[in-house]
PDB file of N, CA and C in Angstrom:
ATOM      1  N   UNK A 107       0.837  -1.353   0.032  1.00 51.00           N
ATOM      2  CA  UNK A 107      -0.158   0.110  -0.047  1.00 51.00           C
ATOM      3  C   UNK A 107       1.060   1.431   0.133  1.00 51.00           C
ATOM      4  N   UNK A 108       1.165   1.891  -1.384  1.00 75.00           N
ATOM      5  CA  UNK A 108       2.224   2.534  -1.303  1.00 75.00           C
ATOM      6  C   UNK A 108       3.321   2.669  -0.717  1.00 75.00           C
ATOM      7  N   UNK A 109       3.723   1.604  -0.369  1.00 85.00           N
ATOM      8  CA  UNK A 109       5.164   1.928   0.195  1.00 85.00           C
ATOM      9  C   UNK A 109       5.604   1.501   1.189  1.00 85.00           C
ATOM     10  N   UNK A 110       4.087   1.685   2.215  1.00 85.00           N
ATOM     11  CA  UNK A 110       3.876   1.990   3.771  1.00 85.00           C
ATOM     12  C   UNK A 110       4.200   1.098   4.380  1.00 85.00           C
ATOM     13  N   UNK A 111       4.332   1.228   5.583  1.00 91.00           N
ATOM     14  CA  UNK A 111       4.735  -0.425   6.319  1.00 91.00           C
ATOM     15  C   UNK A 111       3.659  -0.034   7.406  1.00 91.00           C
ATOM     16  N   UNK A 112       3.476  -1.227   8.422  1.00 92.00           N
ATOM     17  CA  UNK A 112       2.450  -1.160   9.505  1.00 92.00           C
ATOM     18  C   UNK A 112       3.421  -0.330  10.504  1.00 92.00           C
ATOM     19  N   UNK A 113       4.056   0.516  10.233  1.00 94.00           N
ATOM     20  CA  UNK A 113       4.718   1.419  11.668  1.00 94.00           C
ATOM     21  C   UNK A 113       4.627   2.646  11.262  1.00 94.00           C
ATOM     22  N   UNK A 114       4.570   3.115  10.000  1.00 94.00           N
ATOM     23  CA  UNK A 114       4.206   4.204   9.190  1.00 94.00           C
ATOM     24  C   UNK A 114       2.920   4.250   9.520  1.00 94.00           C
ATOM     25  N   UNK A 115       2.421   3.350   9.185  1.00 89.00           N
ATOM     26  CA  UNK A 115       0.554   3.383   9.273  1.00 89.00           C
ATOM     27  C   UNK A 115       0.179   3.794  10.623  1.00 89.00           C
ATOM     28  N   UNK A 116       0.424   3.455  11.523  1.00 92.00           N
ATOM     29  CA  UNK A 116       0.424   3.849  13.000  1.00 92.00           C
ATOM     30  C   UNK A 116       0.380   5.060  13.610  1.00 92.00           C
ATOM     31  N   UNK A 117       1.915   5.510  12.721  1.00 95.00           N
ATOM     32  CA  UNK A 117       2.525   6.630  13.051  1.00 95.00           C
ATOM     33  C   UNK A 117       1.833   7.884  12.493  1.00 95.00           C
ATOM     34  N   UNK A 118       1.196   7.720  11.422  1.00 91.00           N
ATOM     35  CA  UNK A 118       0.284   8.885  10.577  1.00 91.00           C
ATOM     36  C   UNK A 118      -1.296   9.004  11.377  1.00 91.00           C
ATOM     37  N   UNK A 119      -1.517   7.938  11.855  1.00 89.00           N
ATOM     38  CA  UNK A 119      -2.741   7.744  12.702  1.00 89.00           C
ATOM     39  C   UNK A 119      -2.903   8.263  14.068  1.00 89.00           C
ATOM     40  N   UNK A 120      -1.366   7.588  14.544  1.00 92.00           N
ATOM     41  CA  UNK A 120      -1.487   8.899  15.377  1.00 92.00           C
ATOM     42  C   UNK A 120      -1.508   9.728  16.041  1.00 92.00           C
ATOM     43  N   UNK A 121      -0.519  10.185  14.594  1.00 93.00           N
ATOM     44  CA  UNK A 121      -0.564  11.543  14.531  1.00 93.00           C
ATOM     45  C   UNK A 121      -2.184  12.427  14.006  1.00 93.00           C
ATOM     46  N   UNK A 122      -2.843  11.602  13.304  1.00 90.00           N
ATOM     47  CA  UNK A 122      -3.949  12.842  12.909  1.00 90.00           C
ATOM     48  C   UNK A 122      -4.567  12.687  14.447  1.00 90.00           C
ATOM     49  N   UNK A 123      -4.901  11.164  15.158  1.00 90.00           N
ATOM     50  CA  UNK A 123      -5.210  11.507  16.401  1.00 90.00           C
ATOM     51  C   UNK A 123      -5.393  12.641  17.000  1.00 90.00           C
ATOM     52  N   UNK A 124      -3.756  13.497  17.108  1.00 92.00           N
ATOM     53  CA  UNK A 124      -3.344  14.105  17.824  1.00 92.00           C
ATOM     54  C   UNK A 124      -3.479  15.641  17.020  1.00 92.00           C
ATOM     55  N   UNK A 125      -3.549  15.508  15.596  1.00 91.00           N
ATOM     56  CA  UNK A 125      -4.387  16.802  15.190  1.00 91.00           C
ATOM     57  C   UNK A 125      -5.786  16.581  15.562  1.00 91.00           C
ATOM     58  N   UNK A 126      -6.901  16.733  14.919  1.00 88.00           N
ATOM     59  CA  UNK A 126      -8.108  16.256  14.825  1.00 88.00           C
ATOM     60  C   UNK A 126      -9.173  15.595  16.093  1.00 88.00           C
ATOM     61  N   UNK A 127      -7.902  15.064  16.748  1.00 90.00           N
ATOM     62  CA  UNK A 127      -8.843  14.191  18.011  1.00 90.00           C
ATOM     63  C   UNK A 127     -10.025  13.048  17.841  1.00 90.00           C
ATOM     64  N   UNK A 128      -9.819  12.345  18.874  1.00 87.00           N
ATOM     65  CA  UNK A 128     -10.540  10.965  18.028  1.00 87.00           C
ATOM     66  C   UNK A 128     -11.908  10.978  18.092  1.00 87.00           C
ATOM     67  N   UNK A 129     -12.372  11.826  18.597  1.00 89.00           N
ATOM     68  CA  UNK A 129     -14.341  12.561  18.385  1.00 89.00           C
ATOM     69  C   UNK A 129     -14.524  12.986  16.896  1.00 89.00           C
ATOM     70  N   UNK A 130     -13.600  13.217  16.291  1.00 90.00           N
ATOM     71  CA  UNK A 130     -13.769  14.667  15.074  1.00 90.00           C
ATOM     72  C   UNK A 130     -13.741  13.237  13.700  1.00 90.00           C
ATOM     73  N   UNK A 131     -12.520  12.535  13.906  1.00 88.00           N
ATOM     74  CA  UNK A 131     -12.059  11.429  12.549  1.00 88.00           C
ATOM     75  C   UNK A 131     -13.490  10.561  12.568  1.00 88.00           C
ATOM     76  N   UNK A 132     -14.303  10.282  13.125  1.00 90.00           N
ATOM     77  CA  UNK A 132     -15.243   9.545  12.033  1.00 90.00           C
ATOM     78  C   UNK A 132     -15.905  10.506  11.373  1.00 90.00           C
ATOM     79  N   UNK A 133     -15.895  12.101  11.950  1.00 92.00           N
ATOM     80  CA  UNK A 133     -16.976  12.576  11.025  1.00 92.00           C
ATOM     81  C   UNK A 133     -15.851  13.049   9.750  1.00 92.00           C
ATOM     82  N   UNK A 134     -14.566  12.934   9.987  1.00 90.00           N
ATOM     83  CA  UNK A 134     -13.503  13.442   8.638  1.00 90.00           C
ATOM     84  C   UNK A 134     -13.649  11.914   7.741  1.00 90.00           C
ATOM     85  N   UNK A 135     -13.510  11.316   8.125  1.00 89.00           N
ATOM     86  CA  UNK A 135     -13.416  10.019   7.442  1.00 89.00           C
ATOM     87  C   UNK A 135     -14.912  10.196   6.945  1.00 89.00           C
ATOM     88  N   UNK A 136     -16.126  10.418   7.128  1.00 94.00           N
ATOM     89  CA  UNK A 136     -17.292  10.483   6.111  1.00 94.00           C
ATOM     90  C   UNK A 136     -17.999  11.520   5.557  1.00 94.00           C
ATOM     91  N   UNK A 137     -17.041  12.595   6.353  1.00 94.00           N
ATOM     92  CA  UNK A 137     -17.430  13.620   4.794  1.00 94.00           C
ATOM     93  C   UNK A 137     -16.050  13.590   3.533  1.00 94.00           C
ATOM     94  N   UNK A 138     -15.057  12.701   4.226  1.00 92.00           N
ATOM     95  CA  UNK A 138     -14.067  12.815   2.881  1.00 92.00           C
ATOM     96  C   UNK A 138     -14.938  11.303   2.018  1.00 92.00           C
ATOM     97  N   UNK A 139     -15.516  10.366   2.462  1.00 94.00           N
ATOM     98  CA  UNK A 139     -15.825   9.453   1.445  1.00 94.00           C
ATOM     99  C   UNK A 139     -17.319  10.022   1.085  1.00 94.00           C
ATOM    100  N   UNK A 140     -18.291  11.351   1.441  1.00 96.00           N
ATOM    101  CA  UNK A 140     -18.837  11.289   0.614  1.00 96.00           C
ATOM    102  C   UNK A 140     -18.519  12.739  -0.595  1.00 96.00           C
ATOM    103  N   UNK A 141     -17.330  12.960  -0.108  1.00 96.00           N
ATOM    104  CA  UNK A 141     -16.834  14.143  -1.624  1.00 96.00           C
ATOM    105  C   UNK A 141     -16.177  12.872  -2.234  1.00 96.00           C
ATOM    106  N   UNK A 142     -15.775  12.336  -1.909  1.00 95.00           N
ATOM    107  CA  UNK A 142     -15.686  11.064  -3.148  1.00 95.00           C
ATOM    108  C   UNK A 142     -16.440  10.015  -3.816  1.00 95.00           C
ATOM    109  N   UNK A 143     -17.852  10.066  -3.234  1.00 95.00           N
ATOM    110  CA  UNK A 143     -18.284   9.136  -4.070  1.00 95.00           C
ATOM    111  C   UNK A 143     -19.311  10.811  -5.200  1.00 95.00           C
ATOM    112  N   UNK A 144     -19.504  11.605  -4.402  1.00 95.00           N
ATOM    113  CA  UNK A 144     -19.989  12.867  -4.867  1.00 95.00           C
ATOM    114  C   UNK A 144     -18.819  13.366  -6.139  1.00 95.00           C
ATOM    115  N   UNK A 145     -17.730  12.737  -6.416  1.00 94.00           N
ATOM    116  CA  UNK A 145     -16.320  13.482  -7.797  1.00 94.00           C
ATOM    117  C   UNK A 145     -16.884  12.340  -8.697  1.00 94.00           C
ATOM    118  N   UNK A 146     -17.044  10.852  -7.735  1.00 93.00           N
ATOM    119  CA  UNK A 146     -17.261   9.772  -8.310  1.00 93.00           C
ATOM    120  C   UNK A 146     -18.371   9.957  -9.507  1.00 93.00           C
ATOM    121  N   UNK A 147     -20.121  10.927  -8.552  1.00 92.00           N
ATOM    122  CA  UNK A 147     -20.960  10.626  -9.806  1.00 92.00           C
ATOM    123  C   UNK A 147     -21.083  11.442 -10.867  1.00 92.00           C
ATOM    124  N   UNK A 148     -20.035  12.406 -10.327  1.00 90.00           N
ATOM    125  CA  UNK A 148     -19.942  13.853 -11.318  1.00 90.00           C
ATOM    126  C   UNK A 148     -19.173  13.473 -12.319  1.00 90.00           C
ATOM    127  N   UNK A 149     -18.262  12.359 -12.328  1.00 89.00           N
ATOM    128  CA  UNK A 149     -17.416  12.238 -13.402  1.00 89.00           C
ATOM    129  C   UNK A 149     -18.586  10.976 -14.620  1.00 89.00           C
ATOM    130  N   UNK A 150     -18.630  10.342 -13.551  1.00 87.00           N
ATOM    131  CA  UNK A 150     -19.433   9.588 -14.855  1.00 87.00           C
ATOM    132  C   UNK A 150     -20.787  10.022 -14.925  1.00 87.00           C
ATOM    133  N   UNK A 151     -21.625  11.207 -14.886  1.00 85.00           N
ATOM    134  CA  UNK A 151     -22.876  12.101 -15.424  1.00 85.00           C
ATOM    135  C   UNK A 151     -22.063  12.918 -16.984  1.00 85.00           C
ATOM    136  N   UNK A 152     -20.317  12.934 -16.342  1.00 84.00           N
ATOM    137  CA  UNK A 152     -19.910  13.828 -17.893  1.00 84.00           C
ATOM    138  C   UNK A 152     -19.538  12.170 -18.732  1.00 84.00           C
ATOM    139  N   UNK A 153     -19.838  11.113 -18.086  1.00 83.00           N
ATOM    140  CA  UNK A 153     -18.699  10.015 -19.486  1.00 83.00           C
ATOM    141  C   UNK A 153     -20.216   9.537 -19.561  1.00 83.00           C
ATOM    142  N   UNK A 154     -21.905   9.869 -19.441  1.00 80.00           N
ATOM    143  CA  UNK A 154     -22.497   9.727 -20.218  1.00 80.00           C
ATOM    144  C   UNK A 154     -23.298  10.478 -21.078  1.00 80.00           C
ATOM    145  N   UNK A 155     -23.116  11.577 -21.266  1.00 73.00           N
ATOM    146  CA  UNK A 155     -23.279  12.730 -22.313  1.00 73.00           C
ATOM    147  C   UNK A 155     -22.786  12.112 -23.411  1.00 73.00           C
ATOM    148  N   UNK A 156     -23.669  12.502 -24.692  1.00 57.00           N
ATOM    149  CA  UNK A 156     -23.694  11.814 -25.826  1.00 57.00           C
ATOM    150  C   UNK A 156     -22.359  12.241 -26.557  1.00 57.00           C
ATOM    151  N   UNK A 157     -21.400  11.565 -27.275  1.00 60.00           N
ATOM    152  CA  UNK A 157     -20.662  11.799 -27.865  1.00 60.00           C
ATOM    153  C   UNK A 157     -20.997  13.008 -29.097  1.00 60.00           C
ATOM    154  N   UNK A 158     -21.477  13.657 -29.559  1.00 60.00           N
ATOM    155  CA  UNK A 158     -21.912  14.280 -30.270  1.00 60.00           C
ATOM    156  C   UNK A 158     -22.516  16.045 -29.879  1.00 60.00           C
ATOM    157  N   UNK A 159     -23.015  15.748 -28.655  1.00 62.00           N
ATOM    158  CA  UNK A 159     -23.105  17.055 -27.509  1.00 62.00           C
ATOM    159  C   UNK A 159     -22.192  17.553 -27.055  1.00 62.00           C
ATOM    160  N   UNK A 160     -21.527  18.793 -27.316  1.00 58.00           N
ATOM    161  CA  UNK A 160     -20.800  18.999 -26.727  1.00 58.00           C
ATOM    162  C   UNK A 160     -21.463  20.004 -25.603  1.00 58.00           C
ATOM    163  N   UNK A 161     -20.412  20.418 -25.062  1.00 57.00           N
ATOM    164  CA  UNK A 161     -20.581  21.876 -23.342  1.00 57.00           C
ATOM    165  C   UNK A 161     -21.560  22.714 -23.517  1.00 57.00           C
ATOM    166  N   UNK A 162     -21.214  23.659 -25.123  1.00 57.00           N
ATOM    167  CA  UNK A 162     -22.327  24.414 -25.248  1.00 57.00           C
ATOM    168  C   UNK A 162     -23.506  24.329 -25.386  1.00 57.00           C
ATOM    169  N   UNK A 163     -24.102  22.937 -25.344  1.00 57.00           N
ATOM    170  CA  UNK A 163     -25.880  22.504 -25.322  1.00 57.00           C
ATOM    171  C   UNK A 163     -25.454  22.237 -24.413  1.00 57.00           C
ATOM    172  N   UNK A 164     -24.917  21.533 -23.497  1.00 54.00           N
ATOM    173  CA  UNK A 164     -25.183  21.451 -21.698  1.00 54.00           C
ATOM    174  C   UNK A 164     -25.429  22.370 -21.382  1.00 54.00           C
ATOM    175  N   UNK A 165     -24.762  23.127 -21.657  1.00 55.00           N
ATOM    176  CA  UNK A 165     -25.158  24.978 -20.982  1.00 55.00           C
ATOM    177  C   UNK A 165     -26.186  26.087 -21.060  1.00 55.00           C
ATOM    178  N   UNK A 166     -26.697  25.341 -22.116  1.00 54.00           N
ATOM    179  CA  UNK A 166     -28.060  26.088 -23.049  1.00 54.00           C
ATOM    180  C   UNK A 166     -29.289  25.862 -22.590  1.00 54.00           C
ATOM    181  N   UNK A 167     -29.275  25.341 -21.406  1.00 53.00           N
ATOM    182  CA  UNK A 167     -30.362  24.462 -20.732  1.00 53.00           C
ATOM    183  C   UNK A 167     -31.751  25.473 -20.029  1.00 53.00           C
ATOM    184  N   UNK A 168     -31.381  26.698 -20.376  1.00 51.00           N
ATOM    185  CA  UNK A 168     -31.914  27.792 -19.373  1.00 51.00           C
ATOM    186  C   UNK A 168     -31.317  28.100 -18.228  1.00 51.00           C
ATOM    187  N   UNK A 169     -30.220  27.904 -17.738  1.00 52.00           N
ATOM    188  CA  UNK A 169     -29.508  28.074 -16.137  1.00 52.00           C
ATOM    189  C   UNK A 169     -29.671  29.874 -16.169  1.00 52.00           C
ATOM    190  N   UNK A 170     -30.030  30.329 -15.059  1.00 54.00           N
ATOM    191  CA  UNK A 170     -29.392  31.452 -14.935  1.00 54.00           C
ATOM    192  C   UNK A 170     -28.460  32.204 -15.880  1.00 54.00           C
ATOM    193  N   UNK A 171     -27.365  31.366 -15.465  1.00 54.00           N
ATOM    194  CA  UNK A 171     -25.696  31.983 -15.559  1.00 54.00           C
ATOM    195  C   UNK A 171     -25.992  32.493 -17.274  1.00 54.00           C
ATOM    196  N   UNK A 172     -26.719  31.901 -17.961  1.00 55.00           N
ATOM    197  CA  UNK A 172     -26.509  32.124 -19.317  1.00 55.00           C
ATOM    198  C   UNK A 172     -27.074  33.662 -19.883  1.00 55.00           C
ATOM    199  N   UNK A 173     -27.772  34.215 -18.554  1.00 60.00           N
ATOM    200  CA  UNK A 173     -28.419  35.408 -18.914  1.00 60.00           C
ATOM    201  C   UNK A 173     -27.814  36.442 -18.111  1.00 60.00           C
ATOM    202  N   UNK A 174     -27.641  37.704 -18.825  1.00 60.00           N
ATOM    203  CA  UNK A 174     -26.561  38.462 -18.265  1.00 60.00           C
ATOM    204  C   UNK A 174     -27.490  39.053 -16.900  1.00 60.00           C
ATOM    205  N   UNK A 175     -26.475  39.736 -15.921  1.00 64.00           N
ATOM    206  CA  UNK A 175     -26.687  40.139 -14.334  1.00 64.00           C
ATOM    207  C   UNK A 175     -27.447  41.690 -14.564  1.00 64.00           C
ATOM    208  N   UNK A 176     -28.838  41.465 -14.250  1.00 65.00           N
ATOM    209  CA  UNK A 176     -29.096  43.244 -13.976  1.00 65.00           C
ATOM    210  C   UNK A 176     -29.504  43.593 -12.842  1.00 65.00           C
ATOM    211  N   UNK A 177     -29.025  44.623 -13.022  1.00 56.00           N
ATOM    212  CA  UNK A 177     -28.739  45.104 -11.121  1.00 56.00           C
ATOM    213  C   UNK A 177     -30.736  45.371 -10.584  1.00 56.00           C
ATOM    214  N   UNK A 178     -31.154  45.098  -9.117  1.00 60.00           N
ATOM    215  CA  UNK A 178     -32.160  45.024  -8.559  1.00 60.00           C
ATOM    216  C   UNK A 178     -32.938  46.493  -8.942  1.00 60.00           C
ATOM    217  N   UNK A 179     -34.133  46.808  -8.932  1.00 65.00           N
ATOM    218  CA  UNK A 179     -34.635  47.767  -9.041  1.00 65.00           C
ATOM    219  C   UNK A 179     -34.524  48.625  -7.837  1.00 65.00           C
ATOM    220  N   UNK A 180     -34.414  47.944  -6.633  1.00 68.00           N
ATOM    221  CA  UNK A 180     -34.563  49.210  -5.111  1.00 68.00           C
ATOM    222  C   UNK A 180     -33.026  49.104  -4.861  1.00 68.00           C
ATOM    223  N   UNK A 181     -31.668  49.185  -5.910  1.00 65.00           N
ATOM    224  CA  UNK A 181     -30.805  49.406  -5.649  1.00 65.00           C
ATOM    225  C   UNK A 181     -30.439  50.010  -5.886  1.00 65.00           C
ATOM    226  N   UNK A 182     -29.843  51.250  -6.100  1.00 68.00           N
ATOM    227  CA  UNK A 182     -29.622  53.053  -6.623  1.00 68.00           C
ATOM    228  C   UNK A 182     -27.845  52.445  -7.235  1.00 68.00           C
ATOM    229  N   UNK A 183     -28.174  53.006  -8.008  1.00 66.00           N
ATOM    230  CA  UNK A 183     -27.291  53.379  -9.069  1.00 66.00           C
ATOM    231  C   UNK A 183     -25.951  54.116  -9.366  1.00 66.00           C
ATOM    232  N   UNK A 184     -24.498  53.939  -8.928  1.00 76.00           N
ATOM    233  CA  UNK A 184     -24.223  55.402  -8.281  1.00 76.00           C
ATOM    234  C   UNK A 184     -23.302  54.812  -8.887  1.00 76.00           C
ATOM    235  N   UNK A 185     -22.855  56.355 -10.201  1.00 72.00           N
ATOM    236  CA  UNK A 185     -21.659  56.322 -11.465  1.00 72.00           C
ATOM    237  C   UNK A 185     -21.050  57.941 -10.713  1.00 72.00           C
TER     238      UNK A 185
END
């Protein structure tokens, strides 16, 4: 496993306990796992896009970022 022996893994785990505390380690592991799952999910969604469909067709689905931003009527315009 990456050339790490048992002793090195124990030292790394001990340092993590000292840095984050024993109560925070499960929370950190859970959030790390969730982030990895979301990343893999977004990668698989990108791969499922048809080869003939380019990125501009995907973004033209009517999202708010396509329209130029307009100032709100209640905000005064200062020039």
